[in-house]
Coordinates of N, CA and C in Angstrom, one line a residue:
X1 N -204.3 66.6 16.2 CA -204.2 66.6 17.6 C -204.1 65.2 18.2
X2 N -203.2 64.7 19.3 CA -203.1 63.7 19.7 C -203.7 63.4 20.6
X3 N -204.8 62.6 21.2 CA -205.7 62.7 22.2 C -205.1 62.1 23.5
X4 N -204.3 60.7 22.9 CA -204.1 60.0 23.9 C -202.9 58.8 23.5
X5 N -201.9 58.7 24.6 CA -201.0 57.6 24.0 C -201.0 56.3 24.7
X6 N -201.3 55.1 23.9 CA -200.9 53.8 24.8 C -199.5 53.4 24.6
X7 N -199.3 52.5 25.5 CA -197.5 52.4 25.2 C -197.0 51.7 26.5
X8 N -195.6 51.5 26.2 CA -194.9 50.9 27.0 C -194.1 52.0 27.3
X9 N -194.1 51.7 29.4 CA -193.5 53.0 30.0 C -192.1 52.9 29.9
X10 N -191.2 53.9 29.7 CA -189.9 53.6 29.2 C -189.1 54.3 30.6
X11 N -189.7 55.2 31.2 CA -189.4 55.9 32.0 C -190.1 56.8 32.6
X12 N -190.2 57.0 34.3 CA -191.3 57.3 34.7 C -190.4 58.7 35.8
X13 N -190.9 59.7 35.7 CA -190.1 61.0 36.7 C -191.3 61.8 37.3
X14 N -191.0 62.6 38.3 CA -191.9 63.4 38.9 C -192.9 65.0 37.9
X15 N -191.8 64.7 36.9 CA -192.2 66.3 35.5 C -192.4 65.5 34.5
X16 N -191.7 64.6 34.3 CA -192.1 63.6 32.7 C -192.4 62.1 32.8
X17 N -193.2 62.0 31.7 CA -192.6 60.5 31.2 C -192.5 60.6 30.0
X18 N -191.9 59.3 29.7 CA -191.9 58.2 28.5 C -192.4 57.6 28.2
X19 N -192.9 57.1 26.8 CA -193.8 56.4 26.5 C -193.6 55.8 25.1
X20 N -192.9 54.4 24.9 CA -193.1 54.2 23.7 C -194.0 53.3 23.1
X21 N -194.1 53.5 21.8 CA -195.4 53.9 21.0 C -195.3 53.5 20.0
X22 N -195.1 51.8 19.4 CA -194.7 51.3 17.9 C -192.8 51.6 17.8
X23 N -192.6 51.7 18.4 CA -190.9 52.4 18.0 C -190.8 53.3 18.4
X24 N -191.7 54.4 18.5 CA -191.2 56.0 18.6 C -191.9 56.6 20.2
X25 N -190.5 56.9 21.2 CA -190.7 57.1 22.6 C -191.1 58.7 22.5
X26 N -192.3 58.9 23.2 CA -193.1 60.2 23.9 C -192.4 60.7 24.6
X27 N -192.2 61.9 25.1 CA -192.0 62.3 26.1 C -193.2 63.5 26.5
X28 N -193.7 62.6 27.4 CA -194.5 63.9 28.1 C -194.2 64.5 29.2
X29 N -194.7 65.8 29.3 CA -194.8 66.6 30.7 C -196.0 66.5 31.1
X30 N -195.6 66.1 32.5 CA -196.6 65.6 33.4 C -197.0 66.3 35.0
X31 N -198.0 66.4 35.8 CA -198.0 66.9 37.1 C -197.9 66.1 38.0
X32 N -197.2 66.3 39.0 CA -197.1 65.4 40.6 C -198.4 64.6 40.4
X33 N -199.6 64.9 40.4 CA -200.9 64.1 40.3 C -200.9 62.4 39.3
X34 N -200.5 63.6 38.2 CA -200.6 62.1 36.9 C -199.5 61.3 37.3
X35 N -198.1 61.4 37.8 CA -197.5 60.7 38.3 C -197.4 59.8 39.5
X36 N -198.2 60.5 40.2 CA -198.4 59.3 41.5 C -199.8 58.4 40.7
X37 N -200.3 58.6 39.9 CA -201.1 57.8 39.5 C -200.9 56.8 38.3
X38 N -199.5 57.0 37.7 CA -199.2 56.0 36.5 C -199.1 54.9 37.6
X39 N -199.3 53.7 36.9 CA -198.7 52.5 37.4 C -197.7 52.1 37.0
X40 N -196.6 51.1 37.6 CA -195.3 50.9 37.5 C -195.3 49.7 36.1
X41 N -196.5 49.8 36.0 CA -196.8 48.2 35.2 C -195.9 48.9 33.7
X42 N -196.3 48.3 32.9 CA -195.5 48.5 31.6 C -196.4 49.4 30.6
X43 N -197.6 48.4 30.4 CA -198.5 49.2 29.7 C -199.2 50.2 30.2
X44 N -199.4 51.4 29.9 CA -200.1 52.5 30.3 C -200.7 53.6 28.8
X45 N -201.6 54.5 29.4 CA -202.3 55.0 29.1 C -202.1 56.6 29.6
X46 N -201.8 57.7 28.6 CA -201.6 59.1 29.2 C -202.5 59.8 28.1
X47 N -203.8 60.8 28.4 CA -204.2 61.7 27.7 C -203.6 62.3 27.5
X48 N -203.4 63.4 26.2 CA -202.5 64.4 26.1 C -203.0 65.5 25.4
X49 N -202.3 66.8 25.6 CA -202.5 67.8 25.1 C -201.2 68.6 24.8
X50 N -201.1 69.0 23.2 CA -200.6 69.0 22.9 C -200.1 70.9 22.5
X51 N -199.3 71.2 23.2 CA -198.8 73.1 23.4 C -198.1 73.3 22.1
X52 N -198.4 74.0 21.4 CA -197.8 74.5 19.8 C -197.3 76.1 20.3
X53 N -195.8 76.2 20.1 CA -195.4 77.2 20.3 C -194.7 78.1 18.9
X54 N -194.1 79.3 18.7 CA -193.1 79.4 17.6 C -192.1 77.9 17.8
X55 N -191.3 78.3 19.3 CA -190.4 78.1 19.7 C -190.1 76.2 19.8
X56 N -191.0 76.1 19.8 CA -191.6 74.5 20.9 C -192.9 73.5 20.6
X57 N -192.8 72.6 20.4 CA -193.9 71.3 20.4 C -193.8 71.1 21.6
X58 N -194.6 70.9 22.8 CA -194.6 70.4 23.9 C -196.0 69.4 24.5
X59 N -195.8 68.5 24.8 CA -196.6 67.3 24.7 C -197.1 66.8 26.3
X60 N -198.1 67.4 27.2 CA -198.5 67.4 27.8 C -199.5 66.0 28.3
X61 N -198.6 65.4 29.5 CA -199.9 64.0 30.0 C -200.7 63.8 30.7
X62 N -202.0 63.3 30.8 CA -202.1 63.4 31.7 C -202.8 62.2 32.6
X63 N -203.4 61.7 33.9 CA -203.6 60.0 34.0 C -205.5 60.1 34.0
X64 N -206.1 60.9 33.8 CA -207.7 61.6 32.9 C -207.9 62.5 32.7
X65 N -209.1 62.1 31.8 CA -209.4 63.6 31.3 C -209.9 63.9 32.1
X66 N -210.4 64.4 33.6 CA -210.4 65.4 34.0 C -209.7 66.5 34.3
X67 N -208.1 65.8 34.5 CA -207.1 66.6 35.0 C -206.9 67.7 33.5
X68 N -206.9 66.5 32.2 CA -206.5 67.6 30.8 C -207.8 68.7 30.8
X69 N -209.0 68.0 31.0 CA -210.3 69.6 31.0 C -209.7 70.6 31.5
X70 N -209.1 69.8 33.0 CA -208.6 71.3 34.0 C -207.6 72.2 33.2
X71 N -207.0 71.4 32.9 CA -205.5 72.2 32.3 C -206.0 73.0 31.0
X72 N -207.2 72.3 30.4 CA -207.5 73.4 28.9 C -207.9 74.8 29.4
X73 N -208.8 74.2 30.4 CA -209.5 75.7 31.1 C -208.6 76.7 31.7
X74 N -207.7 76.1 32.4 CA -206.6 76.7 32.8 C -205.8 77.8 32.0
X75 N -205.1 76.8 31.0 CA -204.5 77.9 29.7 C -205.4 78.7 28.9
X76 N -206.5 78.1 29.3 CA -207.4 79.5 28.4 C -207.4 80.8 29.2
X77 N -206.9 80.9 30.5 CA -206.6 82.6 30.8 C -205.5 82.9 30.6
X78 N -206.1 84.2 30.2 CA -204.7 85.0 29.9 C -204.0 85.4 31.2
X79 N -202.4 84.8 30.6 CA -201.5 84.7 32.1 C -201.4 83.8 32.8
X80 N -201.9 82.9 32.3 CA -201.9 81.0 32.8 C -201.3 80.4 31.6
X81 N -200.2 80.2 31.2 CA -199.4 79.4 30.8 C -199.5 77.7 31.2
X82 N -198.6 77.2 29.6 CA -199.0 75.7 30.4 C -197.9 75.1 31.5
X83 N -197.0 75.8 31.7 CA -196.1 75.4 32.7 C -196.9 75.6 34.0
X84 N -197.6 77.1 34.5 CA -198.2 77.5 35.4 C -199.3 76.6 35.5
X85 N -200.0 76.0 34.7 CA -200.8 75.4 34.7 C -200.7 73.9 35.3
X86 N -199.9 73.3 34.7 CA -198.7 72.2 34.9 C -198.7 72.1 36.4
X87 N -197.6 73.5 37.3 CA -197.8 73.6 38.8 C -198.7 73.3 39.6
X88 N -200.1 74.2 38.7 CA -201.0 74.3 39.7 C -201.9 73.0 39.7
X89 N -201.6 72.0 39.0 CA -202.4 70.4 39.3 C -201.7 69.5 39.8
X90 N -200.1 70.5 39.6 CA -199.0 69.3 40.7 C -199.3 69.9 42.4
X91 N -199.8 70.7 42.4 CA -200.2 71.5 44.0 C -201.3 71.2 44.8
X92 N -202.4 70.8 43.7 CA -204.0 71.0 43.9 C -204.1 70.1 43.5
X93 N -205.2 68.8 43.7 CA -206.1 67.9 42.7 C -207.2 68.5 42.2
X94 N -207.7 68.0 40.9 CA -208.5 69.0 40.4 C -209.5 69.2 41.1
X95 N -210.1 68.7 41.6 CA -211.7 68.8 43.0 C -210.8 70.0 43.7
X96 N -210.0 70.2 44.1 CA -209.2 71.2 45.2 C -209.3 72.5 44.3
X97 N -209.3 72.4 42.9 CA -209.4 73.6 42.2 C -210.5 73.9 41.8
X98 N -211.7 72.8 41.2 CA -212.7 73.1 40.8 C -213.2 73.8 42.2
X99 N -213.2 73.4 43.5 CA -214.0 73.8 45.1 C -213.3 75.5 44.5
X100 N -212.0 75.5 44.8 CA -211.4 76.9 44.9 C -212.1 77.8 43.5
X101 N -212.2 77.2 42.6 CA -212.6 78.5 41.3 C -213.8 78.6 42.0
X102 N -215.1 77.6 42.5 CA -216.4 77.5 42.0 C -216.5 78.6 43.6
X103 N -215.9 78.5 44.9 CA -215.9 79.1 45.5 C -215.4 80.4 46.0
X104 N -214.9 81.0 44.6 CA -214.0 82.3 44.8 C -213.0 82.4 46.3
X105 N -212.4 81.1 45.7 CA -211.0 81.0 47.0 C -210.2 81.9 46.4
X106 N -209.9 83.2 46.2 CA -208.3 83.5 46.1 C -207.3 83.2 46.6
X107 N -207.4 83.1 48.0 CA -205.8 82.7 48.5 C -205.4 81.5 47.9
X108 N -206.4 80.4 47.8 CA -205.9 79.1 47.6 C -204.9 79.1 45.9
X109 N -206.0 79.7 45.2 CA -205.5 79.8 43.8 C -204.3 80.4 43.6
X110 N -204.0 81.8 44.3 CA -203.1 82.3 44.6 C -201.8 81.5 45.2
X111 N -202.1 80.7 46.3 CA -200.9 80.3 46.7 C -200.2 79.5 46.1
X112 N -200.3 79.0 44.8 CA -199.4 78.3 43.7 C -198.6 79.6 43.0
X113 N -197.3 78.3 42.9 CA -195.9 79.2 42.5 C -196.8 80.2 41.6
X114 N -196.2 81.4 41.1 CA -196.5 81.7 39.6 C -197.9 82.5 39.6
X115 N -198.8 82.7 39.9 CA -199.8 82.9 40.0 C -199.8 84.2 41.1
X116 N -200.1 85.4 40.7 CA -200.5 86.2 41.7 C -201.8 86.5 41.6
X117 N -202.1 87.7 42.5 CA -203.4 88.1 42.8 C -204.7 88.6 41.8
X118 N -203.8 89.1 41.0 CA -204.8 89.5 39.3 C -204.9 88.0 39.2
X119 N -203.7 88.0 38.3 CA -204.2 86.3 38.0 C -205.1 85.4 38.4
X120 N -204.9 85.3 39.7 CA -205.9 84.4 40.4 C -207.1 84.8 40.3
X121 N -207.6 86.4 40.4 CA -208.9 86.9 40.3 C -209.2 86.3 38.9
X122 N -208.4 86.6 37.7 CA -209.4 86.2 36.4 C -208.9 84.9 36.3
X123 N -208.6 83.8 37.0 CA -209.1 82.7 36.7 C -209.9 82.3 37.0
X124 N -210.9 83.1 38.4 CA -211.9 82.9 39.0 C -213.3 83.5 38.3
X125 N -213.1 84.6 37.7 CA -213.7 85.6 36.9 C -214.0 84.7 35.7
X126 N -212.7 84.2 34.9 CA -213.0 83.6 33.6 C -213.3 82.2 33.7
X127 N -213.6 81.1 35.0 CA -213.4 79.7 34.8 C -215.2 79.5 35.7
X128 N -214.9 80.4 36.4 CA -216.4 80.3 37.3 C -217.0 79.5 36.7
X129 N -218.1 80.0 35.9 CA -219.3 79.5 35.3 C -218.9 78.4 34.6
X130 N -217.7 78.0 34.0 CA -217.5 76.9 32.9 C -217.2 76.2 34.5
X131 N -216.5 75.6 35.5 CA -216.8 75.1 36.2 C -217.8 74.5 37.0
X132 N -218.5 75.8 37.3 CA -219.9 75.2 37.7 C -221.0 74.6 36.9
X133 N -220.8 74.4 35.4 CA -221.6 73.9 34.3 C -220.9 72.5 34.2
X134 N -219.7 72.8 34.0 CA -218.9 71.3 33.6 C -218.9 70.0 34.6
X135 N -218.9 70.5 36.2 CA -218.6 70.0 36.6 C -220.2 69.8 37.7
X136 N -221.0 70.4 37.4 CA -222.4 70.4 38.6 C -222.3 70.7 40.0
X137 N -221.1 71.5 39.8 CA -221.1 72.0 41.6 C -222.3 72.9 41.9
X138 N -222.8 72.2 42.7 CA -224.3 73.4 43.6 C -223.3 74.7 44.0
X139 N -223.6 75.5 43.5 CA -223.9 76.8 44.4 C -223.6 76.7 45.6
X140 N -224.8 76.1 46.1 CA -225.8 76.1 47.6 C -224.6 75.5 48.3
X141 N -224.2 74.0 47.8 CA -222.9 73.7 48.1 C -221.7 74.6 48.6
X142 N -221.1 74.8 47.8 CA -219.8 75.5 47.8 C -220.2 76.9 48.7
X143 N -221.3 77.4 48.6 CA -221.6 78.8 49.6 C -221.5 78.1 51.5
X144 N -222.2 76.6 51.3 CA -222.4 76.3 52.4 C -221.3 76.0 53.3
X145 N -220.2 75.4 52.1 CA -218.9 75.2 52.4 C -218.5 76.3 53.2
X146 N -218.5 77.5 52.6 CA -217.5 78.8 53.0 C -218.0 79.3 54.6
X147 N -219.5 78.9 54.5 CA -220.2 79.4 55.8 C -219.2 78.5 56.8
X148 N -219.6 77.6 56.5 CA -219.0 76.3 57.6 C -217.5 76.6 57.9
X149 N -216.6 77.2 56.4 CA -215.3 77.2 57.0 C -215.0 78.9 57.8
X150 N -216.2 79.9 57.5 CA -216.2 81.0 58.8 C -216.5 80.6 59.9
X151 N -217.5 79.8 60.1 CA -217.7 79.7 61.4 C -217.0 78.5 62.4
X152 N -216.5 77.4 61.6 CA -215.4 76.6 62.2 C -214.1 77.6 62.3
X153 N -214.0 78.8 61.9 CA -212.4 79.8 62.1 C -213.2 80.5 63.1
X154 N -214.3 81.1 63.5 CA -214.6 81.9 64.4 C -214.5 81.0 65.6
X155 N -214.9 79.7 65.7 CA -215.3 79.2 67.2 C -213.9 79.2 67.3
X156 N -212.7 78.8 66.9 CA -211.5 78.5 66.6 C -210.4 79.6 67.4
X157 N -211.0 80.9 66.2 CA -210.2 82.0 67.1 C -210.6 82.5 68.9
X158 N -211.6 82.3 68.8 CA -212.4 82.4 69.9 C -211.6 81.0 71.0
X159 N -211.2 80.3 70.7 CA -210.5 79.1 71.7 C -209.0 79.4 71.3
X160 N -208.7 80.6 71.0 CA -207.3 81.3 71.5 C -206.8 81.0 70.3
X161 N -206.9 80.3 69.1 CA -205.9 80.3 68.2 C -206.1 81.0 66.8
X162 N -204.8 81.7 65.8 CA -205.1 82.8 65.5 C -205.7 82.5 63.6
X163 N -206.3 83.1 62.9 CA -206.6 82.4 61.8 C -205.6 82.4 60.9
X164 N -204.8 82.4 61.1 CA -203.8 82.2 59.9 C -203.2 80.8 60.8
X165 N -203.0 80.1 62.0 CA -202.7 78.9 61.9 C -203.8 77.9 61.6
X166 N -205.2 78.4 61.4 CA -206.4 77.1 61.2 C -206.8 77.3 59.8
X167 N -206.5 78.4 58.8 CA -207.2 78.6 58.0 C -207.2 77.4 57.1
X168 N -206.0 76.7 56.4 CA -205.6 76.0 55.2 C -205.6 74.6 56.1
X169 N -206.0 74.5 57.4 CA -206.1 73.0 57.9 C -207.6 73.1 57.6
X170 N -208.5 73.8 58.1 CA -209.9 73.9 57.7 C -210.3 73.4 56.5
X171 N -209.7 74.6 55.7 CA -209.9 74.1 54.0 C -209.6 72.9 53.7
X172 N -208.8 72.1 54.0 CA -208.3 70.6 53.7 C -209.4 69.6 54.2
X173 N -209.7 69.8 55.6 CA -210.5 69.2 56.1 C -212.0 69.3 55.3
X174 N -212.2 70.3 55.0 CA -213.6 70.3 54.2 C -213.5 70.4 52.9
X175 N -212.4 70.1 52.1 CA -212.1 69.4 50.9 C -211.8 67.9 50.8
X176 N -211.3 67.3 52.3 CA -211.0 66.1 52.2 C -212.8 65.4 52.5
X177 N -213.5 65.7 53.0 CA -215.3 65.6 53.9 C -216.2 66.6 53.4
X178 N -216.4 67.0 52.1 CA -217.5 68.0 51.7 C -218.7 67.9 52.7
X179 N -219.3 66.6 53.2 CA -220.4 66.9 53.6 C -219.9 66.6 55.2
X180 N -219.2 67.3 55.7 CA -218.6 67.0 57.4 C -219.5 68.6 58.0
X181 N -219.8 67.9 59.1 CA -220.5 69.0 60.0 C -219.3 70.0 60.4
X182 N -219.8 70.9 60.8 CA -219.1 72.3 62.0 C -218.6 71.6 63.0
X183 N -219.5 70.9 63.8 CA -218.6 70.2 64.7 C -217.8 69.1 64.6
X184 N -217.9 68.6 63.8 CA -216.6 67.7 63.6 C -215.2 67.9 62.9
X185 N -215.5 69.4 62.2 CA -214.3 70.2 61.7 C -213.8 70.5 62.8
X186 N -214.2 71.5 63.6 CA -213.9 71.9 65.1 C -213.0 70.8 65.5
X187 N -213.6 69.5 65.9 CA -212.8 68.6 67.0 C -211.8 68.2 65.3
X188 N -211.8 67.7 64.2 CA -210.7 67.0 63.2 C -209.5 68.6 63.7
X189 N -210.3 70.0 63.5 CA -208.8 70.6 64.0 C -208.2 70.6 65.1
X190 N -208.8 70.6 65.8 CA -208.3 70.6 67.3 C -207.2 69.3 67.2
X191 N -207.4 68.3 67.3 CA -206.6 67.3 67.1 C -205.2 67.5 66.1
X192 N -205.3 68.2 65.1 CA -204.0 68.5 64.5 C -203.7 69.7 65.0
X193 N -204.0 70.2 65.6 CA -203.4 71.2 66.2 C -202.3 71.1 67.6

């Protein structure tokens, strides 16, 4: 197994890079994430994980291991592929997913390409507990979250606007401020609104 490659960047894209390595250039598949995070510099560093198919060797990068953890846990459900997988860290940062599994977000999980509504349930079903071990999310936490993001949508709909235009600004807001009060969600949406 190949854990990790140093190297000189040969070429850098939004799905891959390059990486050469003593003579012999890498090519990894990579997510919007690990890409906005390579640096332009020369020398670089990509964890990897490596997809063994009949059909295919495919050589997966990534810019830490937290993003590769995500992605193992990920293709460990059945129905999560590593391409779908791939999407869903170019869509989400991994804290945006660990919050979503640990909080039984469907919609969020859901709303990446590829992924429908089974799906999304048993990623949530099958990753739960390995997230909340792996990663020490409270409970108490992530429950408190959800309270906060009902009742920031209630005062919300109640000031005329409907929940389908505050819902995914909410969620952001208390993904970007885990420890942000009710009222200051309230006025950060109001303001983007």
């Amino acid at each position: 197994m190949i854990t990790h490659i140093r190297g000189k960047l040969v070429e850098k894209n939004p799905t891959y890079a390059i990486i050469e390595c003593n003579g012999v250039g890498y090519f990894l598949h990579i997510s919007l994430n690990t890409f906005s995070k390579i640096p332009d510099s020369e020398a670089v560093v990509l964890y990897t994980h490596l997809s063994i198919r009949e059909d295919a060797h495919t050589l997966f990068g990534f810019a830490d291991k937290t993003e590769r953890e995500i992605f193992k846990l990920l293709i460990s459900v059945s129905g999560v592929g590593p391409s779908t997988a791939r999407t869903m860290l170019s869509s989400m940062t991994t804290d945006q997913i660990q919050q979503a599994i640990a909080s039984e977000d469907t919609p969020t999980i859901q709303s990446v390409k590829g992924i429908g509504a089974k799906t999304a349930q048993r990623v949530i079903i099958d990753l739960k507990d390995k997230i909340l071990k792996t990663y020490e999310l409270q409970e108490d936490s992530v429950n408190n979250n959800n309270t906060l993001k009902e009742e920031a949508l209630s005062a919300l709909e109640v000031l005329g606007f409907t929940r389908k235009q505050v819902e995914k600004m909410i969620q952001k807001i208390i993904q970007e401020s885990p420890s942000i009060s009710l009222e200051n969600i309230i006025k950060q949406a109001l303001k983007n609104l």
